[in-house]
Coordinates of C-alpha atoms in Angstrom, one line a residue:
M1 CA 0.0 0.0 0.0
L2 CA 1.0 3.6 -0.4
R3 CA 1.2 4.2 3.3
R4 CA 4.3 6.1 4.4
S5 CA 6.2 4.9 7.5
R6 CA 9.1 5.8 9.5
W7 CA 12.5 5.5 7.8
R8 CA 15.4 3.9 9.5
V9 CA 18.1 2.2 7.6
P10 CA 18.3 -1.5 8.4
A11 CA 20.7 -2.5 11.0
G12 CA 23.5 -4.0 9.1
I13 CA 22.8 -2.5 5.8
G14 CA 25.3 -3.5 3.3
V15 CA 24.5 -2.4 -0.2
L16 CA 22.0 -0.3 -1.9
T17 CA 20.5 2.7 -3.7
G18 CA 17.5 4.6 -5.7
A19 CA 16.9 7.3 -7.4
V20 CA 18.4 4.8 -8.4
A21 CA 21.3 3.2 -9.1
L22 CA 22.5 5.8 -11.1
G23 CA 19.7 7.3 -11.7
V24 CA 19.4 9.9 -9.7
P25 CA 16.2 9.5 -10.4
L26 CA 16.0 11.8 -11.6
L27 CA 18.9 12.9 -10.3
A28 CA 20.0 15.3 -12.6
A29 CA 22.3 13.1 -14.5
S30 CA 24.0 14.4 -17.6
G31 CA 25.7 13.0 -20.6
P32 CA 28.8 10.8 -20.6
A33 CA 31.3 13.7 -20.8
S34 CA 29.9 15.3 -17.7
A35 CA 29.7 12.2 -15.5
A36 CA 32.9 12.9 -13.6
S37 CA 32.2 16.5 -13.1
T38 CA 28.7 16.2 -11.8
G39 CA 29.1 12.9 -10.0
Q40 CA 25.7 11.8 -11.1
L41 CA 26.3 9.0 -13.5
A42 CA 28.2 5.7 -13.5
V43 CA 29.5 4.3 -10.3
S44 CA 33.0 3.0 -10.5
A45 CA 33.2 -0.7 -10.9
A46 CA 35.5 -0.6 -7.8
A47 CA 32.5 0.4 -5.8
A48 CA 31.4 -3.2 -5.4
G49 CA 29.9 -3.0 -2.0
P50 CA 28.7 -3.7 0.5
V51 CA 28.4 -0.3 2.1
S52 CA 29.1 0.1 5.7
R53 CA 26.5 -0.8 8.3
T54 CA 27.4 2.3 10.2
P55 CA 26.2 5.7 9.0
A56 CA 28.8 8.4 8.6
S57 CA 28.6 10.8 11.5
G58 CA 28.2 14.5 11.2
T59 CA 26.0 14.7 8.1
P60 CA 23.2 17.3 8.1
Y61 CA 19.8 16.2 9.1
L62 CA 16.2 17.4 9.3
A63 CA 15.0 18.9 12.6
L64 CA 12.1 17.0 14.2
T65 CA 9.4 19.6 13.5
K66 CA 5.6 19.2 14.0
T67 CA 5.1 19.5 10.3
Q68 CA 6.8 16.9 8.2
Q69 CA 10.0 17.8 6.3
S70 CA 11.3 15.7 3.5
I71 CA 14.3 15.3 1.2
K72 CA 13.0 14.5 -2.3
K73 CA 16.3 14.4 -4.2
L74 CA 20.0 14.2 -3.4
V75 CA 22.5 15.0 -6.2
K76 CA 26.3 15.1 -6.0
C77 CA 28.0 17.7 -8.2
G78 CA 31.8 18.1 -7.9
N79 CA 32.5 17.7 -4.2
T80 CA 29.2 19.1 -3.0
M81 CA 25.9 17.3 -2.2
Y82 CA 22.7 19.2 -3.1
A83 CA 19.4 18.4 -1.3
V84 CA 15.9 19.5 -2.3
G85 CA 12.5 18.9 -1.0
R86 CA 10.2 20.3 1.6
V87 CA 12.7 21.8 4.0
W88 CA 13.1 24.7 6.4
N89 CA 15.0 23.6 9.4
V90 CA 18.3 21.7 9.0
Q91 CA 20.6 20.8 11.9
Q92 CA 24.3 19.8 12.1
N93 CA 26.6 19.4 15.1
G94 CA 24.2 21.3 17.4
R95 CA 23.7 24.2 15.0
T96 CA 20.4 25.0 13.3
Y97 CA 20.3 26.3 9.7
Q98 CA 17.2 28.0 8.2
R99 CA 16.7 26.9 4.6
H100 CA 14.0 27.3 2.0
N101 CA 13.5 23.9 0.4
V102 CA 17.1 23.6 -1.0
F103 CA 20.5 23.4 0.6
S104 CA 24.0 22.0 0.0
F105 CA 26.9 20.6 2.0
S106 CA 30.3 19.0 1.5
A107 CA 30.2 15.5 0.1
T108 CA 33.2 14.5 2.3
A109 CA 33.7 14.6 6.0
P110 CA 33.0 16.7 8.0
Y111 CA 30.1 17.3 5.5
T112 CA 30.0 21.0 6.3
M113 CA 26.9 22.9 5.4
T114 CA 27.5 25.7 2.8
G115 CA 26.0 29.1 2.9
W116 CA 23.9 28.4 -0.3
S117 CA 20.4 29.3 0.6
P118 CA 18.1 30.5 -2.3
N119 CA 14.6 31.2 -1.0
V120 CA 12.2 28.9 -2.9
D121 CA 8.6 29.4 -1.7
G122 CA 7.4 25.9 -2.4
Q123 CA 8.4 22.2 -2.6
V124 CA 11.3 21.4 -4.9
N125 CA 11.1 17.9 -6.4
S126 CA 14.2 17.8 -8.6
I127 CA 17.6 19.4 -9.2
A128 CA 20.0 19.0 -12.2
F129 CA 23.3 20.2 -13.5
T130 CA 24.6 20.2 -17.0
N131 CA 28.0 19.5 -18.6
G132 CA 28.2 23.0 -20.1
Q133 CA 27.4 24.8 -16.8
G134 CA 29.4 22.4 -14.6
C135 CA 28.3 23.0 -11.0
G136 CA 27.8 26.7 -11.4
T137 CA 24.0 26.6 -12.2
A138 CA 21.4 24.4 -10.5
Y139 CA 18.2 23.8 -12.3
L140 CA 15.2 23.4 -10.0
G141 CA 11.8 21.9 -10.6
G142 CA 8.8 21.6 -8.3
S143 CA 5.7 23.4 -7.1
F144 CA 6.7 27.0 -6.4
H145 CA 6.1 30.5 -7.6
H146 CA 9.1 32.6 -6.5
V147 CA 12.8 32.1 -6.0
D148 CA 14.6 34.9 -4.0
G149 CA 11.6 37.1 -4.6
K150 CA 11.7 36.7 -8.4
N151 CA 8.8 35.2 -10.3
A152 CA 9.6 31.6 -11.1
T153 CA 6.7 29.2 -11.6
N154 CA 7.7 25.6 -11.0
I155 CA 11.1 25.8 -12.8
A156 CA 14.2 28.0 -12.4
A157 CA 17.9 28.2 -12.9
V158 CA 19.9 29.4 -9.8
S159 CA 23.5 30.2 -9.2
T160 CA 25.2 27.8 -6.8
S161 CA 27.5 30.5 -5.5
S162 CA 25.2 33.5 -5.0
G163 CA 21.8 31.8 -5.0
A164 CA 20.6 34.4 -7.5
V165 CA 18.1 33.5 -10.2
N166 CA 19.4 33.4 -13.7
S167 CA 17.3 36.0 -15.4
K168 CA 18.3 34.8 -18.9
F169 CA 16.6 31.4 -18.2
E170 CA 12.8 31.6 -18.8
R171 CA 11.0 30.2 -15.8
Y172 CA 7.4 29.3 -16.2
A173 CA 5.6 25.9 -16.3
N174 CA 1.9 25.9 -15.9
N175 CA 1.9 22.9 -13.5
T176 CA 4.2 20.9 -11.3
V177 CA 7.6 19.8 -12.5
D178 CA 8.5 16.4 -11.0
T179 CA 11.8 15.5 -12.6
I180 CA 14.7 17.2 -14.4
A181 CA 17.7 15.4 -15.9
A182 CA 20.5 16.8 -18.1
Y183 CA 21.8 15.2 -21.3
K184 CA 24.5 17.1 -23.1
D185 CA 22.9 20.5 -24.0
H186 CA 19.4 19.5 -23.1
L187 CA 17.3 19.6 -19.9
L188 CA 14.8 16.7 -19.9
V189 CA 11.9 17.9 -17.9
G190 CA 8.8 15.9 -16.8
G191 CA 5.7 16.6 -14.8
T192 CA 2.0 17.5 -15.1
F193 CA 2.5 20.7 -17.1
T194 CA 1.1 21.3 -20.6
R195 CA 2.8 24.6 -21.3
T196 CA 6.3 25.9 -20.6
N197 CA 7.8 29.3 -21.3
G198 CA 5.3 30.1 -24.0
Y199 CA 5.4 26.7 -25.7
S200 CA 2.8 23.9 -25.6
R201 CA 4.5 20.7 -24.5
Y202 CA 2.6 18.0 -22.7
F203 CA 4.2 16.3 -19.6
F204 CA 7.7 15.8 -21.0
E205 CA 10.0 18.2 -22.9
S206 CA 13.5 19.3 -23.7
L207 CA 14.7 22.8 -22.8
S208 CA 17.8 24.8 -23.6
P209 CA 19.9 25.1 -20.4
S210 CA 20.9 28.6 -21.5
T211 CA 17.5 30.1 -22.3
G212 CA 14.9 27.7 -20.9
K213 CA 13.2 27.7 -24.3
V214 CA 11.7 24.5 -25.5
D215 CA 13.7 22.8 -28.2
S216 CA 12.9 19.9 -30.6
F217 CA 15.0 17.2 -29.0
V218 CA 12.0 15.7 -27.2
N219 CA 8.6 15.8 -28.8
L220 CA 6.6 12.8 -27.7
H221 CA 2.9 12.4 -27.8
L222 CA 1.7 10.8 -24.5
T223 CA -1.8 9.6 -24.4
G224 CA -4.0 7.6 -22.0
Q225 CA -3.7 7.2 -18.3
V226 CA -3.7 4.3 -15.9
T227 CA -6.2 5.9 -13.6
G228 CA -8.3 9.0 -13.2
M229 CA -5.2 10.7 -11.8
A230 CA -3.5 13.3 -13.9
R231 CA -1.4 12.2 -16.8
Q232 CA 2.2 13.0 -16.0
I233 CA 5.9 12.1 -16.2
Y234 CA 7.0 11.3 -12.7
N235 CA 10.5 10.1 -12.7
Q236 CA 13.5 9.2 -14.9
Q237 CA 17.0 7.7 -14.7
L238 CA 19.8 8.1 -17.2
S239 CA 21.9 5.0 -18.0
H240 CA 25.5 4.8 -16.9
S241 CA 26.5 5.4 -20.5
G242 CA 24.3 8.5 -20.5
S243 CA 22.7 7.6 -23.8
L244 CA 19.5 5.9 -22.5
D245 CA 16.8 7.2 -20.3
L246 CA 14.2 5.3 -18.3
V247 CA 11.0 7.4 -17.9
E248 CA 8.1 6.6 -15.5
G249 CA 4.6 8.1 -15.2
N250 CA 0.9 7.9 -15.9
F251 CA 0.3 7.1 -19.6
T252 CA -0.6 4.2 -21.8
S253 CA 0.9 5.3 -25.2
V254 CA 4.1 7.2 -26.1
A255 CA 4.8 8.3 -29.7
G256 CA 2.1 6.1 -31.0
Q257 CA 3.5 3.0 -29.3
A258 CA 1.8 1.1 -26.5
R259 CA 3.8 1.8 -23.3
Q260 CA 2.3 1.8 -19.8
Q261 CA 3.9 3.6 -16.9
I262 CA 7.5 3.2 -18.1
F263 CA 9.5 3.4 -21.3
M264 CA 13.1 3.7 -22.5
L265 CA 14.4 6.5 -24.6
N266 CA 17.5 6.4 -26.9
L267 CA 19.1 9.9 -26.6
S268 CA 22.0 9.3 -28.9
G269 CA 20.5 10.7 -32.1
S270 CA 19.4 14.2 -33.2
T271 CA 16.1 13.6 -31.4
A272 CA 15.1 11.3 -28.6
K273 CA 13.4 8.1 -29.7
V274 CA 11.3 5.5 -27.9
T275 CA 13.1 2.2 -28.0
G276 CA 11.5 -1.3 -28.3
W277 CA 12.1 -2.1 -24.6
T278 CA 8.8 -2.9 -22.9
S279 CA 7.1 -5.7 -20.9
A280 CA 3.6 -7.0 -20.5
D281 CA 4.2 -6.9 -16.8
F282 CA 3.6 -3.1 -16.8
S283 CA 0.0 -3.5 -18.1
K284 CA -1.2 -5.7 -15.2
H285 CA -3.2 -3.3 -13.0
C286 CA -2.9 -3.0 -9.3
I287 CA -5.8 -1.7 -7.1
G288 CA -7.4 1.6 -8.2
R289 CA -6.0 3.9 -5.5
E290 CA -2.5 2.8 -6.4
A291 CA -2.9 1.9 -10.1
L292 CA 0.1 4.3 -10.9
Y293 CA 2.5 1.9 -9.2
V294 CA 5.8 2.2 -11.2
R295 CA 7.5 5.1 -9.4
S296 CA 11.2 4.3 -9.7
A297 CA 13.8 2.3 -11.6
A298 CA 17.5 1.8 -11.8
W299 CA 20.2 0.5 -14.1
G300 CA 22.5 -2.3 -13.5
L301 CA 26.1 -1.2 -13.5
N302 CA 26.8 -2.4 -17.0
D303 CA 23.4 -1.2 -18.4
S304 CA 22.4 -4.7 -19.3
T305 CA 19.7 -4.9 -16.7
V306 CA 16.9 -2.7 -15.4
Y307 CA 15.5 -2.8 -11.8
V308 CA 12.0 -1.6 -11.1
A309 CA 10.5 -1.0 -7.6
D310 CA 6.8 -0.6 -7.2
T311 CA 3.9 0.4 -5.0
G312 CA 0.4 -1.0 -5.8
D313 CA -0.6 -3.2 -2.9
H314 CA -2.1 -6.1 -4.9
P315 CA -3.5 -7.0 -8.3
I316 CA -6.9 -5.3 -9.0
N317 CA -8.7 -8.6 -9.7
R318 CA -7.2 -10.6 -6.8
S319 CA -9.6 -12.4 -4.5
S320 CA -8.9 -12.3 -0.8
G321 CA -6.7 -15.2 0.2
Q322 CA -5.6 -15.9 -3.4
F323 CA -1.9 -16.8 -3.5
P324 CA 0.8 -16.6 -4.7
L325 CA 0.7 -13.0 -5.7
W326 CA 1.3 -12.0 -9.3
G327 CA 2.0 -8.8 -11.3
M328 CA 4.2 -5.9 -10.3
C329 CA 2.3 -4.7 -7.2
D330 CA 4.5 -4.0 -4.2
A331 CA 7.4 -5.8 -5.8
V332 CA 11.0 -5.4 -7.0
A333 CA 11.9 -7.0 -10.3
Q334 CA 14.8 -7.3 -12.7
F335 CA 14.4 -7.1 -16.5
P336 CA 16.9 -7.4 -19.3
A337 CA 17.7 -4.0 -20.8
T338 CA 17.4 -5.4 -24.4
Q339 CA 15.6 -3.0 -26.6
T340 CA 12.7 -5.2 -27.4
S341 CA 9.8 -6.8 -25.6
V342 CA 11.2 -8.6 -22.6
N343 CA 10.1 -10.8 -19.7
R344 CA 11.4 -10.3 -16.2
N345 CA 14.3 -12.3 -14.9
W346 CA 13.0 -12.4 -11.3
I347 CA 10.5 -10.8 -9.0
E348 CA 10.5 -10.3 -5.2
Y349 CA 7.3 -9.6 -3.2
S350 CA 7.0 -7.8 0.1
G351 CA 3.5 -9.0 0.6
C352 CA 1.5 -5.8 0.0
D353 CA 3.9 -3.2 1.4
S354 CA 5.3 -0.4 -0.9
Y355 CA 8.7 0.1 -2.4
Y356 CA 9.6 3.7 -3.3
S357 CA 13.2 3.5 -4.6
V358 CA 15.8 1.0 -5.9
A359 CA 19.5 1.0 -6.7
A360 CA 22.3 -1.4 -7.3
D361 CA 26.0 -1.9 -7.2
T362 CA 27.9 -5.1 -8.2
S363 CA 27.0 -6.9 -4.9
A364 CA 23.4 -6.1 -4.3
V365 CA 20.1 -4.5 -5.2
Y366 CA 18.8 -2.1 -2.7
A367 CA 15.1 -1.5 -2.3
G368 CA 13.7 1.1 0.1
G369 CA 10.1 1.7 1.2
H370 CA 8.1 0.4 4.1
P371 CA 8.2 -3.4 3.7
R372 CA 7.9 -5.8 6.7
W373 CA 8.9 -8.9 4.8
A374 CA 10.8 -10.1 1.7
D375 CA 10.3 -13.3 -0.3
N376 CA 6.6 -13.0 0.6
P377 CA 4.4 -13.9 -2.5
N378 CA 2.2 -16.0 -0.2
G379 CA 1.1 -13.2 2.1
C380 CA -0.6 -9.9 1.9
N381 CA -0.2 -7.8 5.1
H382 CA 0.9 -10.9 6.8
A383 CA 3.8 -13.2 6.6
G384 CA 3.1 -16.1 4.2
A385 CA 4.8 -19.4 3.9
G386 CA 8.6 -18.8 3.3
A387 CA 8.5 -15.1 4.1
V388 CA 11.6 -13.5 5.6
A389 CA 11.2 -10.7 8.2
D390 CA 13.1 -7.8 6.5
K391 CA 11.8 -4.3 7.4
G392 CA 12.4 -0.9 5.9
M393 CA 15.2 -1.4 3.5
Q394 CA 16.3 -4.7 1.8
G395 CA 19.4 -6.0 0.1
L396 CA 18.7 -8.5 -2.6
N397 CA 20.9 -10.8 -4.6
P398 CA 21.2 -9.4 -8.2
A399 CA 21.3 -13.0 -9.6
N400 CA 17.9 -14.1 -8.3
G401 CA 16.3 -11.5 -6.1
N402 CA 16.7 -13.5 -2.9
V403 CA 17.3 -11.7 0.3
L404 CA 20.9 -11.3 1.2
T405 CA 21.7 -12.7 4.6
T406 CA 24.5 -12.6 7.2
G407 CA 24.6 -15.5 9.7
G408 CA 21.1 -16.5 8.5
A409 CA 19.5 -13.1 9.1
P410 CA 18.7 -10.5 6.5
T411 CA 21.7 -8.3 5.9
Y412 CA 19.4 -5.3 6.0
N413 CA 16.6 -5.0 8.5
S414 CA 15.2 -1.8 10.1
S415 CA 12.1 -0.2 11.4
R416 CA 9.8 0.6 8.4
D417 CA 10.5 3.7 6.5
N418 CA 10.2 5.3 3.1
A419 CA 13.2 6.4 1.1
D420 CA 12.2 8.8 -1.7
D421 CA 15.7 8.7 -3.2
M422 CA 18.9 6.6 -2.9
V423 CA 22.1 7.7 -4.7
I424 CA 25.2 5.6 -5.1
T425 CA 28.5 7.5 -5.6
T426 CA 32.0 6.1 -5.7
A427 CA 32.1 6.8 -1.9
G428 CA 29.0 5.0 -0.8
L429 CA 25.2 5.2 -0.6
W430 CA 23.2 8.4 0.2
V431 CA 19.6 7.9 1.4
A432 CA 17.0 10.7 1.2
S433 CA 13.9 10.4 3.4
T434 CA 11.7 12.3 5.8
N435 CA 11.3 13.1 9.5
R436 CA 7.8 11.5 9.6
Y437 CA 6.7 10.2 13.0
N438 CA 9.8 12.0 14.5
S439 CA 12.1 9.4 12.9
N440 CA 15.7 10.4 13.1
M441 CA 17.5 7.1 13.1
C442 CA 19.7 5.4 10.6
D443 CA 20.8 1.9 11.6
G444 CA 20.1 2.7 15.2
V445 CA 22.1 5.9 15.2
S446 CA 20.5 9.2 16.0
N447 CA 20.6 12.5 14.0
H448 CA 20.1 11.1 10.6
S449 CA 16.6 12.2 9.8
G450 CA 16.2 12.9 6.1
I451 CA 19.8 12.1 5.2
C452 CA 21.9 9.1 5.8
F453 CA 25.3 8.3 4.2
L454 CA 26.6 4.7 4.3
P455 CA 30.1 4.6 3.0
Y456 CA 32.0 1.9 1.3
S457 CA 34.5 0.4 3.6

């Protein structure tokens, strides 16, 4: 189910990730030439995992406020981590920092907060950097109207040194921007909008990083919707090579081709093209209130596999007590990345508890959400035959999806929580979450609400 629970990284966490193994989700990843400078693309093969069970001390964290704060995205650019979401009170080493939905800090110990503090008057869902701009300009997308007092409706370009709005970049989208990624000299932007900076573009578009004007690199016709919810592009993840893009959202057709909830773009040509990659699994509906269940995906480190983590509860036509479960509801699955119609290699069920993010290194697949069990196709909100108690975040075997164990117990096991974003860098795994239910623990260690970093040993 799409319930949100307290986030606490499993005690003994060893490997992981989401927004996605690479993807930062959305994570503003850019083309191959910019991978090193932005730190958003391929993870070094040397980063084999597992990550440490002990969170790094001293990272910033969200104050335990009455109203929920959340980190929606974490992105590394150069030697700085950038965090966006619904944020106003950040703490570090006994000091409180007032921020307005965005902030940044050093990516290495002691993870010092920077003075970067642009005033964004609404939630920020995504942040991106381009190769051409390096780390000097941050592109923000979300649900807001002003940045530092300047008109900026749902999208803006902001200096990472001064926090000033780039007045040369047009900044208007008529509805929410959910995701921004950068590929070469294009910003790939998705959301629920239908018009941006004077141009009619529906839900997904390409913008010039210098002007914000719509260009012709992406011009896809998205039709249909899985539910009565708004049609939208919700998330995306660039491949390690930078030439492919997984895109998730609410639709049933893209560029005249049947695609439901997820498709793969080839970015290597003069225009982005929908590839042949698809699966019948994405057309099997979950219950109505969670019919839009494909929320995140990740690339395997050699781009030969794709991992998908889903909400959805249970199949729409399932009778009570009917087992084993089927379909992609509340499940993690691995698919070949072959650009044709494919079947899944394996699937792992939580038993009707949601997953929100997924990532992978060479040792494990990391799935975050609020599961109570793994290997649980024979239960729904209870432990079925063969289920393994494995709360909060899970580490799965990339070869078969089975739970990774240490001494017979799951390698990762924590109080139930939701991770909206997980980002693997060459140094380790960054987890973005919330302070819901006054949660501030990571693997039993306090002062990690919203941000937890688990380094490679």
